[in-house]
Short mmCIF file of C-alpha atoms (C1' of nucleotides) and ligand atoms in Angstrom, two decimals:
data_model
loop_
_atom_site.label_atom_id
_atom_site.label_comp_id
_atom_site.label_asym_id
_atom_site.label_seq_id
_atom_site.Cartn_x
_atom_site.Cartn_y
_atom_site.Cartn_z
CA MET Z 1309 -25.69 -115.86 21.32
CA SER Z 1310 -28.55 -113.17 20.42
CA ALA Z 1311 -29.98 -110.52 22.39
CA ARG Z 1312 -31.83 -111.80 25.17
CA ALA Z 1313 -35.64 -111.93 24.63
CA LEU Z 1314 -37.62 -108.95 25.89
CA PRO Z 1315 -38.51 -109.73 29.52
CA TYR Z 1316 -35.03 -110.89 30.42
CA ARG Z 1317 -33.41 -107.43 29.65
CA PRO Z 1318 -34.45 -103.81 30.45
CA HIS Z 1319 -36.39 -102.67 27.87
CA ASN Z 1320 -39.14 -99.77 27.11
CA HIS Z 1321 -41.75 -101.44 28.89
CA ASP Z 1322 -44.32 -98.87 28.02
CA ALA Z 1323 -43.78 -99.63 24.03
CA CYS Z 1324 -44.74 -104.19 25.28
CA VAL Z 1325 -48.33 -101.95 27.03
CA SER Z 1326 -48.86 -100.06 23.92
CA GLN Z 1327 -48.17 -102.38 21.54
CA ALA Z 1328 -50.54 -105.23 23.40
CA LEU Z 1329 -53.04 -102.18 23.40
CA ALA Z 1330 -53.07 -101.52 20.13
CA GLU Z 1331 -53.31 -105.13 19.45
CA ALA Z 1332 -56.33 -106.05 21.70
CA ARG Z 1333 -58.77 -102.93 19.82
CA SER Z 1334 -57.83 -104.02 16.49
CA ILE Z 1335 -58.70 -107.70 17.53
CA CYS Z 1336 -61.32 -106.60 19.14
CA GLN Z 1337 -62.70 -104.41 15.89
CA GLN Z 1338 -62.24 -107.65 14.23
CA GLN Z 1339 -63.99 -109.90 16.37
CA ASN Z 1340 -66.77 -108.06 16.90
CA ALA Z 1341 -66.34 -107.72 20.48
CA ARG Z 1342 -66.49 -105.19 22.89
CA LEU Z 1343 -63.42 -103.84 24.71
CA THR Z 1344 -64.95 -102.25 27.58
CA PRO Z 1345 -62.95 -99.98 29.73
CA THR Z 1346 -63.03 -102.33 32.73
CA ARG Z 1347 -61.82 -104.94 30.09
CA GLU Z 1348 -58.94 -102.44 28.19
CA ARG Z 1349 -58.04 -101.82 32.35
CA VAL Z 1350 -57.64 -105.30 33.14
CA LEU Z 1351 -55.56 -105.96 30.23
CA GLU Z 1352 -53.49 -103.14 31.15
CA LEU Z 1353 -52.74 -104.02 34.66
CA ILE Z 1354 -51.74 -107.46 33.22
CA TRP Z 1355 -49.47 -106.12 31.31
CA GLN Z 1356 -47.81 -103.72 34.27
CA SER Z 1357 -44.82 -105.95 33.99
CA HIS Z 1358 -43.73 -109.77 32.54
CA LYS Z 1359 -44.65 -111.20 35.75
CA PRO Z 1360 -48.25 -112.96 35.51
CA LEU Z 1361 -50.74 -111.21 38.09
CA GLY Z 1362 -53.14 -113.26 40.27
CA ALA Z 1363 -57.21 -112.29 40.14
CA TYR Z 1364 -57.13 -111.18 43.26
CA ASP Z 1365 -53.65 -108.77 42.58
CA VAL Z 1366 -56.12 -107.18 39.39
CA LEU Z 1367 -58.63 -106.43 41.85
CA ALA Z 1368 -56.56 -105.06 44.75
CA LYS Z 1369 -55.22 -102.58 41.76
CA LEU Z 1370 -58.52 -102.08 40.22
CA THR Z 1371 -59.55 -101.23 43.83
CA SER Z 1372 -57.42 -98.91 44.68
CA GLU Z 1373 -58.26 -96.72 41.81
CA GLY Z 1374 -61.05 -96.41 43.27
CA HIS Z 1375 -62.97 -98.50 41.02
CA SER Z 1376 -65.74 -100.55 42.63
CA ALA Z 1377 -64.89 -104.04 41.80
CA ALA Z 1378 -65.54 -107.50 43.02
CA PRO Z 1379 -63.96 -110.84 42.16
CA PRO Z 1380 -66.53 -111.40 39.41
CA THR Z 1381 -65.96 -108.22 37.61
CA VAL Z 1382 -62.09 -109.56 37.31
CA TYR Z 1383 -62.75 -113.37 36.32
CA ARG Z 1384 -65.69 -111.88 33.79
CA ALA Z 1385 -62.74 -109.31 32.35
CA LEU Z 1386 -60.67 -112.13 32.07
CA ASP Z 1387 -62.51 -114.78 30.80
CA PHE Z 1388 -63.10 -112.78 27.85
CA LEU Z 1389 -59.72 -111.23 27.49
CA GLN Z 1390 -58.47 -115.44 27.53
CA GLN Z 1391 -61.19 -115.92 25.05
CA HIS Z 1392 -60.24 -113.58 22.68
CA GLY Z 1393 -56.33 -114.78 23.15
CA LEU Z 1394 -55.21 -111.66 24.79
CA VAL Z 1395 -54.47 -113.28 27.94
CA HIS Z 1396 -53.07 -116.75 29.14
CA ARG Z 1397 -53.83 -118.21 32.48
CA ILE Z 1398 -50.31 -119.86 34.14
CA ALA Z 1399 -51.89 -123.11 35.36
CA SER Z 1400 -49.34 -123.73 38.04
CA LEU Z 1401 -49.26 -120.03 39.63
CA ASN Z 1402 -52.93 -120.06 39.20
CA ALA Z 1403 -52.33 -116.60 37.78
CA PHE Z 1404 -52.91 -114.56 34.01
CA THR Z 1405 -50.08 -113.19 31.45
CA GLY Z 1406 -50.39 -111.10 28.64
CA CYS Z 1407 -49.89 -113.04 25.21
CA ALA Z 1408 -46.82 -111.97 23.48
CA HIS Z 1409 -47.91 -113.71 20.19
CA THR Z 1410 -51.86 -112.24 19.47
CA GLY Z 1411 -53.47 -113.06 16.87
CA GLU Z 1412 -51.07 -116.26 15.50
CA HIS Z 1413 -53.52 -118.82 17.17
CA HIS Z 1414 -50.64 -120.46 18.61
CA THR Z 1415 -49.67 -123.01 21.24
CA GLY Z 1416 -48.02 -121.30 24.00
CA LEU Z 1417 -44.98 -122.36 25.77
CA PHE Z 1418 -43.96 -120.58 29.12
CA LEU Z 1419 -40.67 -120.13 31.04
CA ILE Z 1420 -41.46 -118.79 34.07
CA CYS Z 1421 -38.44 -117.77 36.45
CA ARG Z 1422 -38.65 -118.92 39.58
CA THR Z 1423 -36.64 -116.26 41.10
CA CYS Z 1424 -38.05 -113.40 39.52
CA GLY Z 1425 -40.93 -114.62 38.09
CA ASN Z 1426 -40.86 -112.95 34.97
CA VAL Z 1427 -42.45 -115.68 31.99
CA LEU Z 1428 -41.45 -115.67 28.64
CA GLU Z 1429 -44.23 -116.73 26.11
CA LEU Z 1430 -42.43 -118.60 23.06
CA THR Z 1431 -43.93 -120.79 20.39
CA ASP Z 1432 -42.33 -123.65 18.85
CA THR Z 1433 -43.12 -125.66 16.05
CA GLY Z 1434 -40.84 -128.51 16.97
CA VAL Z 1435 -42.29 -128.70 20.74
CA SER Z 1436 -45.73 -128.74 19.54
CA ASP Z 1437 -45.21 -131.47 16.31
CA ALA Z 1438 -43.65 -133.22 18.74
CA ILE Z 1439 -46.93 -133.56 21.49
CA HIS Z 1440 -49.38 -133.54 18.49
CA LYS Z 1441 -47.33 -137.01 17.58
CA ALA Z 1442 -47.27 -138.50 21.16
CA ALA Z 1443 -50.67 -137.86 21.12
CA SER Z 1444 -51.86 -139.08 17.95
CA ALA Z 1445 -49.82 -142.42 18.82
CA GLU Z 1446 -51.98 -142.98 21.74
CA ALA Z 1447 -55.01 -141.98 19.35
CA PHE Z 1448 -56.07 -139.16 21.26
CA ARG Z 1449 -57.37 -136.19 19.83
CA THR Z 1450 -55.83 -133.19 20.93
CA GLU Z 1451 -57.55 -129.61 21.80
CA ALA Z 1452 -55.40 -127.78 24.24
CA ILE Z 1453 -52.03 -127.81 25.22
CA THR Z 1454 -50.98 -126.57 28.95
CA LEU Z 1455 -46.98 -126.17 28.78
CA GLU Z 1456 -45.17 -124.54 31.75
CA VAL Z 1457 -41.39 -124.73 32.28
CA ALA Z 1458 -40.25 -123.51 35.68
CA GLY Z 1459 -36.61 -122.48 36.01
CA ILE Z 1460 -33.83 -119.83 36.25
CA CYS Z 1461 -34.59 -117.35 33.61
CA PRO Z 1462 -30.94 -116.20 32.17
CA ALA Z 1463 -30.88 -112.70 34.11
CA CYS Z 1464 -31.07 -114.26 37.62
CA GLN Z 1465 -28.44 -116.80 36.53
CA ALA Z 1466 -26.29 -113.92 35.79
CA GLU Z 1467 -27.18 -112.98 39.23
CA GLN Z 1468 -26.03 -116.15 41.22
CA ASN Z 1469 -22.96 -115.55 39.25
CA HIS Z 1470 -22.08 -112.70 40.74
CA GLU Z 1471 -22.41 -113.57 44.41
CA MET I 652 -52.54 -149.68 15.41
CA SER I 653 -50.77 -151.88 18.76
CA ALA I 654 -53.84 -152.14 21.46
CA ARG I 655 -54.84 -149.37 23.39
CA ALA I 656 -53.30 -147.88 26.27
CA LEU I 657 -54.39 -149.68 29.94
CA PRO I 658 -57.04 -146.40 30.62
CA TYR I 659 -58.36 -146.58 27.72
CA ARG I 660 -59.91 -150.13 27.45
CA PRO I 661 -60.97 -152.59 30.34
CA HIS I 662 -58.32 -153.88 31.86
CA ASN I 663 -58.09 -155.34 35.49
CA HIS I 664 -57.30 -152.16 37.63
CA ASP I 665 -57.04 -154.14 40.64
CA ALA I 666 -53.81 -155.38 39.11
CA CYS I 667 -52.72 -151.61 38.73
CA VAL I 668 -53.50 -150.50 42.53
CA SER I 669 -51.96 -153.68 43.83
CA GLN I 670 -48.91 -152.72 41.31
CA ALA I 671 -48.60 -149.35 42.31
CA LEU I 672 -48.74 -150.09 45.78
CA ALA I 673 -46.04 -152.78 45.59
CA GLU I 674 -43.65 -150.28 43.88
CA ALA I 675 -44.56 -147.83 46.19
CA ARG I 676 -43.09 -149.86 49.12
CA SER I 677 -40.19 -150.71 47.21
CA ILE I 678 -39.35 -147.37 46.80
CA CYS I 679 -40.12 -145.74 50.16
CA GLN I 680 -37.86 -148.45 51.38
CA GLN I 681 -34.77 -147.74 48.99
CA GLN I 682 -35.26 -144.27 50.08
CA ASN I 683 -35.36 -144.39 53.69
CA ALA I 684 -39.02 -142.99 54.02
CA ARG I 685 -42.01 -144.17 55.86
CA LEU I 686 -44.72 -145.38 53.88
CA THR I 687 -47.18 -144.85 57.11
CA PRO I 688 -50.63 -146.10 56.33
CA THR I 689 -52.35 -142.67 56.04
CA ARG I 690 -49.84 -142.48 53.04
CA GLU I 691 -50.63 -145.80 52.00
CA ARG I 692 -54.05 -145.62 52.11
CA VAL I 693 -54.14 -141.93 50.71
CA LEU I 694 -51.96 -143.46 47.81
CA GLU I 695 -54.54 -146.67 47.22
CA LEU I 696 -57.21 -143.85 47.12
CA ILE I 697 -55.43 -141.85 44.23
CA TRP I 698 -54.98 -145.65 42.40
CA GLN I 699 -58.59 -146.15 42.63
CA SER I 700 -59.13 -145.24 39.18
CA HIS I 701 -57.19 -143.33 35.98
CA LYS I 702 -59.34 -140.14 37.00
CA PRO I 703 -57.33 -137.83 39.05
CA LEU I 704 -58.90 -137.10 42.33
CA GLY I 705 -59.19 -133.39 43.88
CA ALA I 706 -57.99 -133.40 47.68
CA TYR I 707 -61.20 -133.11 49.08
CA ASP I 708 -62.16 -136.19 47.30
CA VAL I 709 -59.56 -138.04 49.03
CA LEU I 710 -60.65 -136.15 52.39
CA ALA I 711 -64.39 -137.16 51.92
CA LYS I 712 -63.04 -140.45 51.11
CA LEU I 713 -61.25 -141.04 54.34
CA THR I 714 -64.18 -139.12 56.51
CA SER I 715 -66.56 -141.56 55.11
CA GLU I 716 -64.22 -144.44 56.35
CA GLY I 717 -64.17 -143.35 59.66
CA HIS I 718 -60.82 -141.87 59.73
CA SER I 719 -60.26 -138.43 61.40
CA ALA I 720 -59.27 -136.28 58.63
CA ALA I 721 -58.70 -132.70 57.88
CA PRO I 722 -56.72 -130.71 54.67
CA PRO I 723 -53.49 -131.15 56.16
CA THR I 724 -53.99 -134.77 56.55
CA VAL I 725 -54.43 -135.20 52.90
CA TYR I 726 -52.28 -132.64 51.48
CA ARG I 727 -49.31 -133.59 53.41
CA ALA I 728 -49.46 -137.31 52.13
CA LEU I 729 -50.00 -135.92 48.97
CA ASP I 730 -46.93 -133.95 49.85
CA PHE I 731 -45.14 -136.69 50.47
CA LEU I 732 -46.45 -138.95 47.51
CA GLN I 733 -45.18 -135.87 45.04
CA GLN I 734 -42.14 -136.04 46.74
CA HIS I 735 -41.21 -139.60 46.56
CA GLY I 736 -42.76 -139.90 42.57
CA LEU I 737 -45.16 -141.52 43.79
CA VAL I 738 -48.53 -139.37 42.60
CA HIS I 739 -48.61 -136.51 40.15
CA ARG I 740 -50.40 -132.94 40.58
CA ILE I 741 -52.91 -132.43 37.55
CA ALA I 742 -52.27 -128.36 37.73
CA SER I 743 -55.00 -127.99 34.96
CA LEU I 744 -57.72 -130.04 36.95
CA ASN I 745 -56.27 -129.37 40.72
CA ALA I 746 -55.74 -132.92 41.37
CA PHE I 747 -53.65 -135.88 41.57
CA THR I 748 -53.17 -139.00 39.86
CA GLY I 749 -50.91 -142.26 40.47
CA CYS I 750 -47.98 -142.03 39.18
CA ALA I 751 -47.29 -144.54 35.97
CA HIS I 752 -43.73 -144.42 35.59
CA THR I 753 -42.15 -144.40 39.13
CA GLY I 754 -38.50 -144.30 39.57
CA GLU I 755 -38.04 -143.70 35.99
CA HIS I 756 -36.97 -139.86 36.67
CA HIS I 757 -38.83 -139.00 34.36
CA THR I 758 -41.25 -135.85 32.92
CA GLY I 759 -44.18 -136.57 32.78
CA LEU I 760 -46.91 -135.67 29.91
CA PHE I 761 -50.09 -135.98 30.72
CA LEU I 762 -53.28 -136.82 28.42
CA ILE I 763 -56.43 -136.02 29.94
CA CYS I 764 -60.05 -136.62 28.72
CA ARG I 765 -62.61 -134.05 29.00
CA THR I 766 -65.19 -136.31 28.48
CA CYS I 767 -64.39 -139.19 30.67
CA GLY I 768 -61.70 -137.85 32.96
CA ASN I 769 -59.28 -140.50 32.31
CA VAL I 770 -55.52 -139.48 32.42
CA LEU I 771 -52.76 -141.17 30.82
CA GLU I 772 -49.27 -140.75 31.33
CA LEU I 773 -46.83 -140.97 28.90
CA THR I 774 -42.56 -139.88 28.57
CA ASP I 775 -41.70 -139.09 25.57
CA THR I 776 -38.30 -138.16 24.70
CA GLY I 777 -38.90 -136.58 21.35
CA VAL I 778 -41.34 -134.23 23.23
CA SER I 779 -39.02 -133.53 26.17
CA ASP I 780 -35.85 -133.03 23.98
CA ALA I 781 -37.54 -130.85 21.95
CA ILE I 782 -38.56 -128.48 25.20
CA HIS I 783 -35.17 -127.98 26.50
CA LYS I 784 -33.89 -127.23 23.31
CA ALA I 785 -36.67 -124.62 23.03
CA ALA I 786 -35.50 -123.37 26.65
CA SER I 787 -32.10 -123.86 25.92
CA ALA I 788 -32.55 -121.31 22.92
CA GLU I 789 -33.48 -118.78 25.40
CA ALA I 790 -30.90 -119.63 28.01
CA PHE I 791 -33.17 -120.99 30.31
CA ARG I 792 -32.11 -123.18 32.86
CA THR I 793 -35.49 -126.03 32.98
CA GLU I 794 -35.92 -127.60 36.17
CA ALA I 795 -39.44 -128.50 36.07
CA ILE I 796 -42.44 -128.88 33.15
CA THR I 797 -45.65 -129.21 33.54
CA LEU I 798 -47.42 -130.36 30.31
CA GLU I 799 -50.74 -131.87 30.04
CA VAL I 800 -52.70 -131.96 27.35
CA ALA I 801 -56.66 -131.70 27.08
CA GLY I 802 -58.98 -133.83 24.48
CA ILE I 803 -60.93 -136.65 23.79
CA CYS I 804 -59.55 -140.15 24.47
CA PRO I 805 -60.15 -142.84 21.83
CA ALA I 806 -62.55 -144.73 23.64
CA CYS I 807 -64.81 -141.81 23.80
CA GLN I 808 -64.13 -140.96 19.94
CA ALA I 809 -65.29 -144.22 19.45
CA GLU I 810 -68.60 -143.33 21.46
CA GLN I 811 -69.59 -140.39 19.98
CA ASN I 812 -69.04 -142.05 16.59
CA HIS I 813 -72.10 -144.27 17.75
CA GLU I 814 -73.77 -141.65 18.26
"C1'" DA A 1278 -33.48 -143.99 78.99
"C1'" DA A 1279 -32.89 -138.97 76.95
"C1'" DA A 1280 -32.95 -136.27 72.98
"C1'" DA A 1281 -34.17 -135.40 68.32
"C1'" DA A 1282 -36.40 -135.56 64.29
"C1'" DA A 1283 -40.45 -137.13 61.68
"C1'" DG A 1284 -45.33 -137.55 61.51
"C1'" DT A 1285 -50.21 -136.58 63.04
"C1'" DG A 1286 -54.42 -133.81 64.93
"C1'" DC A 1287 -56.95 -130.08 64.44
"C1'" DA A 1288 -58.54 -125.46 64.85
"C1'" DA A 1289 -58.14 -121.36 61.74
"C1'" DC A 1290 -57.61 -118.88 58.34
"C1'" DA A 1291 -55.97 -117.72 53.59
"C1'" DT A 1292 -56.34 -117.80 48.43
"C1'" DT A 1293 -58.51 -118.64 44.18
"C1'" DA A 1294 -63.10 -119.24 41.94
"C1'" DT A 1295 -68.14 -119.12 40.74
"C1'" DA A 1296 -73.26 -118.85 41.31
"C1'" DA A 1297 -77.47 -115.94 41.16
"C1'" DC A 1298 -79.48 -112.12 40.59
"C1'" DA A 1299 -81.33 -107.49 40.15
"C1'" DG A 1300 -79.69 -103.76 37.55
"C1'" DT A 1301 -77.81 -100.93 33.64
"C1'" DT A 1302 -76.21 -100.35 29.02
"C1'" DG A 1303 -75.52 -100.42 23.67
"C1'" DC A 1304 -77.97 -101.10 19.48
"C1'" DG A 1305 -81.14 -102.88 16.22
"C1'" DA A 1306 -85.90 -103.53 14.18
"C1'" DG A 1307 -90.34 -101.68 13.62
"C1'" DC U 1440 -87.32 -92.40 18.39
"C1'" DT U 1441 -88.55 -95.79 21.47
"C1'" DC U 1442 -89.23 -100.37 22.20
"C1'" DG U 1443 -87.31 -104.77 23.62
"C1'" DC U 1444 -83.43 -107.90 23.49
"C1'" DA U 1445 -78.86 -108.91 24.45
"C1'" DA U 1446 -74.82 -108.05 26.36
"C1'" DC U 1447 -71.98 -105.82 30.26
"C1'" DT U 1448 -71.83 -104.61 35.14
"C1'" DG U 1449 -72.39 -104.39 40.56
"C1'" DT U 1450 -73.20 -106.73 44.60
"C1'" DT U 1451 -73.46 -110.66 47.96
"C1'" DA U 1452 -72.95 -114.62 49.38
"C1'" DT U 1453 -70.94 -118.86 48.68
"C1'" DA U 1454 -68.11 -122.91 46.66
"C1'" DA U 1455 -63.94 -124.89 46.57
"C1'" DT U 1456 -58.62 -125.44 47.14
"C1'" DG U 1457 -54.74 -124.97 50.25
"C1'" DT U 1458 -51.46 -122.90 54.55
"C1'" DT U 1459 -50.39 -122.05 59.23
"C1'" DG U 1460 -49.50 -122.57 63.57
"C1'" DC U 1461 -49.47 -125.61 67.49
"C1'" DA U 1462 -49.69 -128.79 70.76
"C1'" DC U 1463 -48.84 -134.03 71.10
"C1'" DT U 1464 -47.80 -139.15 69.64
"C1'" DT U 1465 -44.66 -141.82 67.62
"C1'" DT U 1466 -40.29 -143.24 65.86
"C1'" DT U 1467 -35.44 -143.02 65.46
"C1'" DT U 1468 -30.86 -141.42 67.01
"C1'" DT U 1469 -27.34 -140.90 70.63
ZN1 LIG Y 908 -42.37 -105.29 28.15
ZN1 LIG Y 909 -35.77 -114.58 36.32
ZN1 LIG Y 910 -55.94 -149.26 35.68
ZN1 LIG Y 911 -62.65 -140.67 27.46
#
DNA sequence: AAAAAAGTGCAACATTATAACAGTTGCGAG
DNA sequence: CTCGCAACTGTTATAATGTTGCACTTTTTT
């Protein structure tokens, strides 16, 4: 089989972060949106790892940096980032994760490891076609899809087998 | 096209409720689980309509009936009902809906109308096969799937066109 | 009947998210 | 330039959702 996806193996995560920030700047410029320091910092914090971060986790990191912040600060930044497709909210975790497919106008499928907490975002036309087809069969007009798969990632499966 | 699914047309909803309760009794008996009065009443309240109900909505109805209840009462009943496959939690709404496919050991796909709030639960092997396939391709071991589709139901689409 | 297990009531608390309003900043029109 | 609007931010308070811990009761098992 081919190489594991990034979250499942050691990698230069700083590259993930700087690429995400670069794309964010580019996208905001295109869309005439202001990626203010707070927003950029929140995005960077979200990208600290491939584990989704709760709004209050972000808040704690901000305040620990001396940033005088309250919940609305964080939620407003997260709303902005979601609106511009830079982060996703994981409904089953009440947490946020950086978008791995910015600009692609995609329907994300999230693989959430319940052991290590890492999340891998996929896009899969087979899946989204099947969903649209099923919805259409009921004459339902689809607008948004929440698709979150919980389970065990390959790295954690290997861990388990070594025990 | 064939007849619309139940939530999308007038129907004898009392039949939905009594069938759901009958199945619940049968399933609990099979599984040696105790469908106590509180649990049964919560299930009945959840089935009051095809719109998901929040835990605190259930709580309000219980207390308005004179039942001395606190949040844990409701959450415990809901946990029990979920455990036995009698209700589902809709993560994107923080709300609960009666299971329309009890006993089938299924992966639900929920079509959620953002206008009327009704939810239709489907099972679709095409969809779940596609999801399992996508997860397997990443060597991910799937345990649970959250799949919620937001949009406009056929009934509400018709409404819009009449305006 | 005694012991164990499952269920319930209750109080307190934890977590997640929003409302309302005042102040500030960036930016274009005149 | 500077006035004025729109977007953004800070702050306080509050709403909505969910959990913990413990004492007590009911049911089941032995
Ligand atoms: Zn990375
Ligand atoms: Zn893992
Ligand atoms: Zn019905
Ligand atoms: Zn509708």
